[in-house]
Amino acid sequence: MLARLRTESEGGSVLEAAAAAPAPWTTSPSPSLTWLYGPRIRHHRPLSAVPRPRPRPPRVPRLRQAPALGRPRVARQPGEGAGQQGPGLEAAMASVRSSAASKRGQRRSRSEEKLIRQEEERKHLEEEELRLAAEQLEREIVEQKRLEEEERARIAAEDKIRKDNELPELLQILKMNMASVQKLHKNLREATKWQRYMKCDGTPDPTIPQEINTFINLCRENPNTDINALLENGRIILGLLDELQMLLSDTPPDELAEATADQYLHTICNLQDLLSNINDKATDILLQKAIDLVDIETGNMQEVVNDENVTLCLWANFNKNPRFKGYDFVNNHVEFELPRPLAMCDIAVRILHTQYDHISCHIPLFQAQQKAFRNDTILIIEEEQPDNKEPEVEQPDNKEPEVEQTDNKQPEVEQTDNKQPEDIKSKHEIDSKLAIDDDIKRLRPTRTRSALSSSSKDEVLKNKWPSGERSPAHAMANVELLHEYPSEETLDESIVDFNQYTPLGGVYYFDVLKLPPQPKIVNGWRIVQLSETGLQPFSYPLESAKESISSLGTIEERDADNHPVQPVGITIKLPPRALFFEKPTPARWDASGVVWRTDGIHSVTFDAETEQLSFKMDTFNIFTLIQRNYVNMPFQSWDIRPVAENEALLTVHSALVIVEIRIKELCQLCPISVKDNLAHIRGKWMTASSLITCMINAGLNIFPGTESEKYVAKTIKIKQLEHDTYTQMALVASAIAFKWSKWNKNCEQEDIILQACENLTGEAVDEDSWALYLLRPERSQNLNMKESDDEWTRETNEHTEFYSNLYHMMRGHASEAALERILNADHLFFTNVNEMLQATKLLSHTV
């Protein structure tokens, strides 16, 4: 112990002292420890007999901490502070502190090494686990890719097999539907009012139009002098026109010979001409006895004759008051302003309003706009049957030489200077008739109901004076204008473009006529001067003012105060059978150019509350009101849902109005609680084509034209895919409801997205029940997303398969009851739904 203390006092460590001591297993005891442990006696064996033990590492003895010794007192020197110590004590304390610090440093390094080893082992284990997980993930990805490839290969194989079966089945279904519809239409024609135009075997009777022509000739040769009888004849003629037009539009070309169809077209021309003559005859009868109808208060004659189709307002000037400015037919909401130069003339003013329009139908662009929806429907049928399309395409080409031969005859007519005037006139009339025939033949392959009215070429060639006379030169000029109608690029801005506008509410004939000689009472005798000239127009502006008018070319100059001729003013109330969604635009008829024009009309004012439209024209003229075709486009939304078996309700939320159409074997524009200007067509069942025509002519136009992208925003889609989608929607419309999707406008051109849901109750579909479907040319699929989702994904819904078309996909997802409805759908119901969807183009015109 003393040696130990001595060692510590000298600055050494206890561990060093112990290390310096001899090992306890040596044979001789340490002399320094003998006094503590005493002598140790060991019995030794011979070295040869005892095995030598293996050397072991030296074992450091575990030393106990020495008991704390009292701090020795050190005498302080005089003058030393309390904090001052002697040099010996300081050295001892420094030695102790250095020894403890070395011990602590040695222990910290070992623990740190252990921690480092543990951290390295942990990192090694983590790296190994990550490596194993990456290898496992890679194996899973490879396996997943293999399974996906196998699944894609299986789906592709099944899709190919399904396409080979589904597409021919779909085509066969469409052919069966078309054949059934044609048979039903044929039976319907035999059983309805068209029977009087048919033979017993159901084929058209070509002798019937000849009988109608005989009736027309009798009416012209023996005109009736009774106004009511004339109006009744007008109603009969309108009925005949509608029946003939419907007959031509609904009879397939293979059932109606071309010669018979041309004869029907000539009959329609004659009926329209006769109807115009009846209106002129009624006016002439009233004017011949105008002196008997003079109003005592005004001293002039003002008479109104009207029925459901015609309103005739007639005023005759007997008083000749220079201060007279105009007259207001209060009950009929028509007022005109008479120019001052006419106040002292023997004239009569006629305002004839016809609910029908037999003028616009003369314009080829109007024909194209009216029949656009039917061309789209026919296009699908022709594309599905390309073999039957070639003869129809070649027909116009085979007829071109005939038209050229007719045109080549014109120089021969010009060279006949030595012929008599009657021969020249006869030659002109023959050429005119040939031109009419060629033009009718040109329109024959694409006839429709709206196009049939436009086939009235006889009125195109007619100079629209009430006398009905026209010169052959004027007729030939109009034929040339008809054949060489300017294209859209060369159209004047003032010419009404029927791709953008539609005339509404009929036609107004605003004429100034010469007052015929009135009966006189002489010595009790009534003397009447007979005249066979009929109505005679009064020329206005006067000849003296025409030269001044020609010098003023612009509208601004004509509106100036120094205008040489006073304009003609008129105020009318909007027609009761037309729906206007904006301020209507008046347009005047240009007989020389066979067009409607907007120039020559100024000072237009419109009162929306009273629906009164006022404007002024440079002269008396025929005018109508036009409205933009796309005022209700683009659509905001749409849906079509089954109401019952073979009955559906199509709802279109257009820009300004909600349109509901009920579709069955016929179609109906649904009635509404508020009365509007469409009461004459609401609630009436008619064919889809007839309803579309009536809605367009009434101003409720939700049917885009072929050039709609120039006038309204639309979503570009593949045309054939869009058409096929409408057809397949119509096939399942008896059990499946469809609705627009907001994702459709943002996807690609070859994609169509819509919502669909099975609906057999006829009630509104819950929003959560709708499912999204993606339609592509090669396949259709159910998407794994909802309409309310924020992001778009093409992920396919689980437990669903790809289908080649929408029809088979809806059949695959339908229940047994819905499938039975789909398979038993009525052919007329399918045809009407298909035609209505093809006409509205909902998938591309909804934003």
GROMACS .gro file of N, CA and C in nm, residues 229-322:
model
  282
  229ALA      N    1 -11.456   3.277 -10.178
  229ALA     CA    2 -11.426   3.160 -10.262
  229ALA      C    3 -11.280   3.159 -10.304
  230LEU      N    4 -11.224   3.276 -10.332
  230LEU     CA    5 -11.083   3.282 -10.368
  230LEU      C    6 -10.994   3.239 -10.251
  231LEU      N    7 -11.029   3.284 -10.132
  231LEU     CA    8 -10.950   3.245 -10.016
  231LEU      C    9 -10.960   3.094  -9.991
  232GLU      N   10 -11.079   3.038 -10.014
  232GLU     CA   11 -11.095   2.893  -9.997
  232GLU      C   12 -11.011   2.818 -10.101
  233ASN      N   13 -11.009   2.868 -10.225
  233ASN     CA   14 -10.924   2.806 -10.326
  233ASN      C   15 -10.776   2.815 -10.287
  234GLY      N   16 -10.739   2.925 -10.226
  234GLY     CA   17 -10.601   2.939 -10.180
  234GLY      C   18 -10.566   2.836 -10.074
  235ARG      N   19 -10.658   2.811  -9.980
  235ARG     CA   20 -10.632   2.708  -9.879
  235ARG      C   21 -10.620   2.570  -9.942
  236ILE      N   22 -10.704   2.542 -10.042
  236ILE     CA   23 -10.696   2.412 -10.111
  236ILE      C   24 -10.561   2.397 -10.181
  237ILE      N   25 -10.517   2.503 -10.245
  237ILE     CA   26 -10.389   2.497 -10.317
  237ILE      C   27 -10.273   2.477 -10.220
  238LEU      N   28 -10.277   2.544 -10.106
  238LEU     CA   29 -10.171   2.523 -10.007
  238LEU      C   30 -10.169   2.379  -9.958
  239GLY      N   31 -10.288   2.321  -9.939
  239GLY     CA   32 -10.292   2.181  -9.900
  239GLY      C   33 -10.234   2.089 -10.006
  240LEU      N   34 -10.267   2.118 -10.133
  240LEU     CA   35 -10.210   2.038 -10.241
  240LEU      C   36 -10.058   2.052 -10.248
  241LEU      N   37 -10.009   2.172 -10.227
  241LEU     CA   38  -9.865   2.193 -10.228
  241LEU      C   39  -9.796   2.112 -10.118
  242ASP      N   40  -9.853   2.117  -9.998
  242ASP     CA   41  -9.793   2.041  -9.888
  242ASP      C   42  -9.794   1.891  -9.916
  243GLU      N   43  -9.904   1.843  -9.971
  243GLU     CA   44  -9.913   1.700  -9.997
  243GLU      C   45  -9.814   1.656 -10.106
  244LEU      N   46  -9.806   1.734 -10.212
  244LEU     CA   47  -9.712   1.698 -10.318
  244LEU      C   48  -9.567   1.706 -10.269
  245GLN      N   49  -9.537   1.805 -10.191
  245GLN     CA   50  -9.401   1.818 -10.140
  245GLN      C   51  -9.365   1.705 -10.045
  246MET      N   52  -9.459   1.669  -9.958
  246MET     CA   53  -9.434   1.557  -9.869
  246MET      C   54  -9.425   1.426  -9.946
  247LEU      N   55  -9.505   1.412 -10.050
  247LEU     CA   56  -9.499   1.291 -10.132
  247LEU      C   57  -9.362   1.276 -10.197
  248LEU      N   58  -9.312   1.385 -10.253
  248LEU     CA   59  -9.182   1.379 -10.319
  248LEU      C   60  -9.068   1.357 -10.220
  249SER      N   61  -9.077   1.419 -10.103
  249SER     CA   62  -8.968   1.408 -10.006
  249SER      C   63  -8.964   1.273  -9.937
  250ASP      N   64  -9.079   1.209  -9.917
  250ASP     CA   65  -9.084   1.084  -9.843
  250ASP      C   66  -9.082   0.960  -9.932
  251THR      N   67  -9.098   0.976 -10.062
  251THR     CA   68  -9.095   0.861 -10.152
  251THR      C   69  -8.953   0.834 -10.196
  252PRO      N   70  -8.901   0.713 -10.176
  252PRO     CA   71  -8.764   0.683 -10.220
  252PRO      C   72  -8.750   0.699 -10.371
  253PRO      N   73  -8.633   0.734 -10.417
  253PRO     CA   74  -8.614   0.754 -10.562
  253PRO      C   75  -8.643   0.629 -10.646
  254ASP      N   76  -8.621   0.511 -10.587
  254ASP     CA   77  -8.644   0.390 -10.666
  254ASP      C   78  -8.793   0.360 -10.683
  255GLU      N   79  -8.878   0.423 -10.601
  255GLU     CA   80  -9.022   0.401 -10.614
  255GLU      C   81  -9.090   0.510 -10.696
  256LEU      N   82  -9.019   0.615 -10.728
  256LEU     CA   83  -9.078   0.727 -10.801
  256LEU      C   84  -8.993   0.753 -10.925
  257ALA      N   85  -9.055   0.734 -11.040
  257ALA     CA   86  -8.982   0.755 -11.165
  257ALA      C   87  -8.941   0.900 -11.179
  258GLU      N   88  -8.832   0.922 -11.248
  258GLU     CA   89  -8.782   1.059 -11.263
  258GLU      C   90  -8.878   1.146 -11.343
  259ALA      N   91  -8.940   1.087 -11.445
  259ALA     CA   92  -9.036   1.164 -11.524
  259ALA      C   93  -9.156   1.205 -11.439
  260THR      N   94  -9.200   1.114 -11.353
  260THR     CA   95  -9.313   1.146 -11.266
  260THR      C   96  -9.275   1.254 -11.165
  261ALA      N   97  -9.155   1.243 -11.109
  261ALA     CA   98  -9.111   1.346 -11.014
  261ALA      C   99  -9.100   1.482 -11.081
  262ASP      N  100  -9.049   1.486 -11.204
  262ASP     CA  101  -9.041   1.613 -11.276
  262ASP      C  102  -9.181   1.671 -11.303
  263GLN      N  103  -9.274   1.582 -11.332
  263GLN     CA  104  -9.411   1.629 -11.353
  263GLN      C  105  -9.469   1.688 -11.225
  264TYR      N  106  -9.437   1.624 -11.111
  264TYR     CA  107  -9.484   1.678 -10.984
  264TYR      C  108  -9.421   1.815 -10.957
  265LEU      N  109  -9.294   1.831 -10.994
  265LEU     CA  110  -9.228   1.959 -10.972
  265LEU      C  111  -9.291   2.068 -11.057
  266HIS      N  112  -9.325   2.037 -11.181
  266HIS     CA  113  -9.395   2.134 -11.267
  266HIS      C  114  -9.532   2.168 -11.208
  267THR      N  115  -9.598   2.070 -11.151
  267THR     CA  116  -9.728   2.096 -11.089
  267THR      C  117  -9.713   2.188 -10.970
  268ILE      N  118  -9.608   2.168 -10.889
  268ILE     CA  119  -9.584   2.258 -10.775
  268ILE      C  120  -9.559   2.400 -10.824
  269CYS      N  121  -9.484   2.415 -10.933
  269CYS     CA  122  -9.462   2.549 -10.989
  269CYS      C  123  -9.594   2.613 -11.031
  270ASN      N  124  -9.678   2.536 -11.095
  270ASN     CA  125  -9.806   2.590 -11.140
  270ASN      C  126  -9.897   2.626 -11.022
  271LEU      N  127  -9.894   2.545 -10.917
  271LEU     CA  128  -9.977   2.574 -10.800
  271LEU      C  129  -9.931   2.702 -10.731
  272GLN      N  130  -9.801   2.721 -10.721
  272GLN     CA  131  -9.751   2.844 -10.660
  272GLN      C  132  -9.787   2.966 -10.745
  273ASP      N  133  -9.776   2.951 -10.875
  273ASP     CA  134  -9.813   3.060 -10.964
  273ASP      C  135  -9.962   3.091 -10.952
  274LEU      N  136 -10.044   2.986 -10.945
  274LEU     CA  137 -10.188   3.007 -10.930
  274LEU      C  138 -10.221   3.074 -10.798
  275LEU      N  139 -10.151   3.038 -10.692
  275LEU     CA  140 -10.175   3.100 -10.562
  275LEU      C  141 -10.143   3.249 -10.566
  276SER      N  142 -10.036   3.286 -10.635
  276SER     CA  143 -10.004   3.427 -10.650
  276SER      C  144 -10.111   3.500 -10.732
  277ASN      N  145 -10.163   3.435 -10.835
  277ASN     CA  146 -10.269   3.497 -10.916
  277ASN      C  147 -10.398   3.513 -10.835
  278ILE      N  148 -10.427   3.420 -10.747
  278ILE     CA  149 -10.547   3.433 -10.664
  278ILE      C  150 -10.537   3.555 -10.573
  279ASN      N  151 -10.420   3.578 -10.514
  279ASN     CA  152 -10.402   3.696 -10.430
  279ASN      C  153 -10.416   3.824 -10.511
  280ASP      N  154 -10.360   3.825 -10.633
  280ASP     CA  155 -10.375   3.943 -10.718
  280ASP      C  156 -10.520   3.963 -10.760
  281LYS      N  157 -10.592   3.852 -10.787
  281LYS     CA  158 -10.731   3.863 -10.826
  281LYS      C  159 -10.816   3.919 -10.712
  282ALA      N  160 -10.791   3.875 -10.592
  282ALA     CA  161 -10.865   3.928 -10.477
  282ALA      C  162 -10.840   4.078 -10.461
  283THR      N  163 -10.716   4.121 -10.483
  283THR     CA  164 -10.686   4.263 -10.475
  283THR      C  165 -10.757   4.342 -10.585
  284ASP      N  166 -10.757   4.285 -10.705
  284ASP     CA  167 -10.821   4.353 -10.819
  284ASP      C  168 -10.972   4.367 -10.796
  285ILE      N  169 -11.036   4.265 -10.743
  285ILE     CA  170 -11.181   4.271 -10.717
  285ILE      C  171 -11.214   4.382 -10.618
  286LEU      N  172 -11.131   4.393 -10.512
  286LEU     CA  173 -11.158   4.497 -10.413
  286LEU      C  174 -11.136   4.637 -10.471
  287LEU      N  175 -11.034   4.653 -10.555
  287LEU     CA  176 -11.006   4.785 -10.610
  287LEU      C  177 -11.110   4.828 -10.713
  288GLN      N  178 -11.167   4.733 -10.785
  288GLN     CA  179 -11.267   4.769 -10.886
  288GLN      C  180 -11.396   4.824 -10.822
  289LYS      N  181 -11.422   4.786 -10.701
  289LYS     CA  182 -11.540   4.841 -10.633
  289LYS      C  183 -11.498   4.921 -10.510
  290ALA      N  184 -11.382   4.983 -10.518
  290ALA     CA  185 -11.331   5.059 -10.404
  290ALA      C  186 -11.420   5.177 -10.369
  291ILE      N  187 -11.486   5.237 -10.470
  291ILE     CA  188 -11.571   5.352 -10.445
  291ILE      C  189 -11.687   5.316 -10.353
  292ASP      N  190 -11.727   5.190 -10.355
  292ASP     CA  191 -11.837   5.146 -10.270
  292ASP      C  192 -11.792   5.119 -10.126
  293LEU      N  193 -11.660   5.112 -10.105
  293LEU     CA  194 -11.607   5.080  -9.972
  293LEU      C  195 -11.541   5.200  -9.907
  294VAL      N  196 -11.570   5.320  -9.958
  294VAL     CA  197 -11.506   5.440  -9.904
  294VAL      C  198 -11.555   5.465  -9.762
  295ASP      N  199 -11.460   5.499  -9.675
  295ASP     CA  200 -11.493   5.533  -9.537
  295ASP      C  201 -11.540   5.678  -9.531
  296ILE      N  202 -11.649   5.702  -9.463
  296ILE     CA  203 -11.705   5.838  -9.457
  296ILE      C  204 -11.613   5.931  -9.381
  297GLU      N  205 -11.550   5.884  -9.276
  297GLU     CA  206 -11.466   5.971  -9.193
  297GLU      C  207 -11.340   6.015  -9.266
  298THR      N  208 -11.273   5.923  -9.332
  298THR     CA  209 -11.146   5.957  -9.399
  298THR      C  210 -11.164   5.996  -9.544
  299GLY      N  211 -11.274   5.955  -9.608
  299GLY     CA  212 -11.294   5.983  -9.749
  299GLY      C  213 -11.214   5.891  -9.839
  300ASN      N  214 -11.145   5.795  -9.784
  300ASN     CA  215 -11.066   5.698  -9.861
  300ASN      C  216 -11.117   5.557  -9.832
  301MET      N  217 -11.067   5.464  -9.908
  301MET     CA  218 -11.104   5.324  -9.886
  301MET      C  219 -10.990   5.253  -9.814
  302GLN      N  220 -11.023   5.190  -9.704
  302GLN     CA  221 -10.928   5.105  -9.635
  302GLN      C  222 -11.002   4.975  -9.596
  303GLU      N  223 -10.951   4.865  -9.650
  303GLU     CA  224 -11.020   4.738  -9.635
  303GLU      C  225 -10.917   4.631  -9.596
  304VAL      N  226 -10.964   4.538  -9.513
  304VAL     CA  227 -10.878   4.429  -9.466
  304VAL      C  228 -10.950   4.297  -9.491
  305VAL      N  229 -10.880   4.203  -9.554
  305VAL     CA  230 -10.930   4.067  -9.576
  305VAL      C  231 -10.821   3.972  -9.528
  306ASN      N  232 -10.860   3.879  -9.443
  306ASN     CA  233 -10.758   3.789  -9.390
  306ASN      C  234 -10.817   3.652  -9.362
  307ASP      N  235 -10.730   3.555  -9.356
  307ASP     CA  236 -10.760   3.420  -9.308
  307ASP      C  237 -10.634   3.369  -9.238
  308GLU      N  238 -10.628   3.238  -9.217
  308GLU     CA  239 -10.515   3.183  -9.141
  308GLU      C  240 -10.384   3.190  -9.216
  309ASN      N  241 -10.385   3.209  -9.347
  309ASN     CA  242 -10.262   3.209  -9.426
  309ASN      C  243 -10.229   3.344  -9.489
  310VAL      N  244 -10.328   3.431  -9.509
  310VAL     CA  245 -10.308   3.556  -9.581
  310VAL      C  246 -10.376   3.669  -9.505
  311THR      N  247 -10.308   3.786  -9.502
  311THR     CA  248 -10.367   3.910  -9.450
  311THR      C  249 -10.346   4.018  -9.556
  312LEU      N  250 -10.459   4.071  -9.608
  312LEU     CA  251 -10.455   4.171  -9.715
  312LEU      C  252 -10.507   4.304  -9.660
  313CYS      N  253 -10.419   4.402  -9.653
  313CYS     CA  254 -10.455   4.539  -9.612
  313CYS      C  255 -10.447   4.628  -9.736
  314LEU      N  256 -10.560   4.690  -9.771
  314LEU     CA  257 -10.570   4.767  -9.895
  314LEU      C  258 -10.621   4.907  -9.864
  315TRP      N  259 -10.553   5.007  -9.921
  315TRP     CA  260 -10.591   5.148  -9.903
  315TRP      C  261 -10.596   5.213 -10.041
  316ALA      N  262 -10.704   5.288 -10.070
  316ALA     CA  263 -10.721   5.358 -10.198
  316ALA      C  264 -10.737   5.507 -10.170
  317ASN      N  265 -10.672   5.589 -10.251
  317ASN     CA  266 -10.670   5.734 -10.232
  317ASN      C  267 -10.782   5.798 -10.315
  318PHE      N  268 -10.888   5.839 -10.245
  318PHE     CA  269 -10.996   5.912 -10.311
  318PHE      C  270 -11.000   6.057 -10.265
  319ASN      N  271 -10.962   6.084 -10.144
  319ASN     CA  272 -10.971   6.219 -10.088
  319ASN      C  273 -10.866   6.311 -10.149
  320LYS      N  274 -10.747   6.259 -10.179
  320LYS     CA  275 -10.635   6.336 -10.237
  320LYS      C  276 -10.602   6.459 -10.152
  321ASN      N  277 -10.579   6.432 -10.025
  321ASN     CA  278 -10.541   6.537  -9.932
  321ASN      C  279 -10.390   6.555  -9.937
  322PRO      N  280 -10.340   6.674  -9.975
  322PRO     CA  281 -10.195   6.692  -9.984
  322PRO      C  282 -10.124   6.679  -9.850
   0.00000   0.00000   0.00000
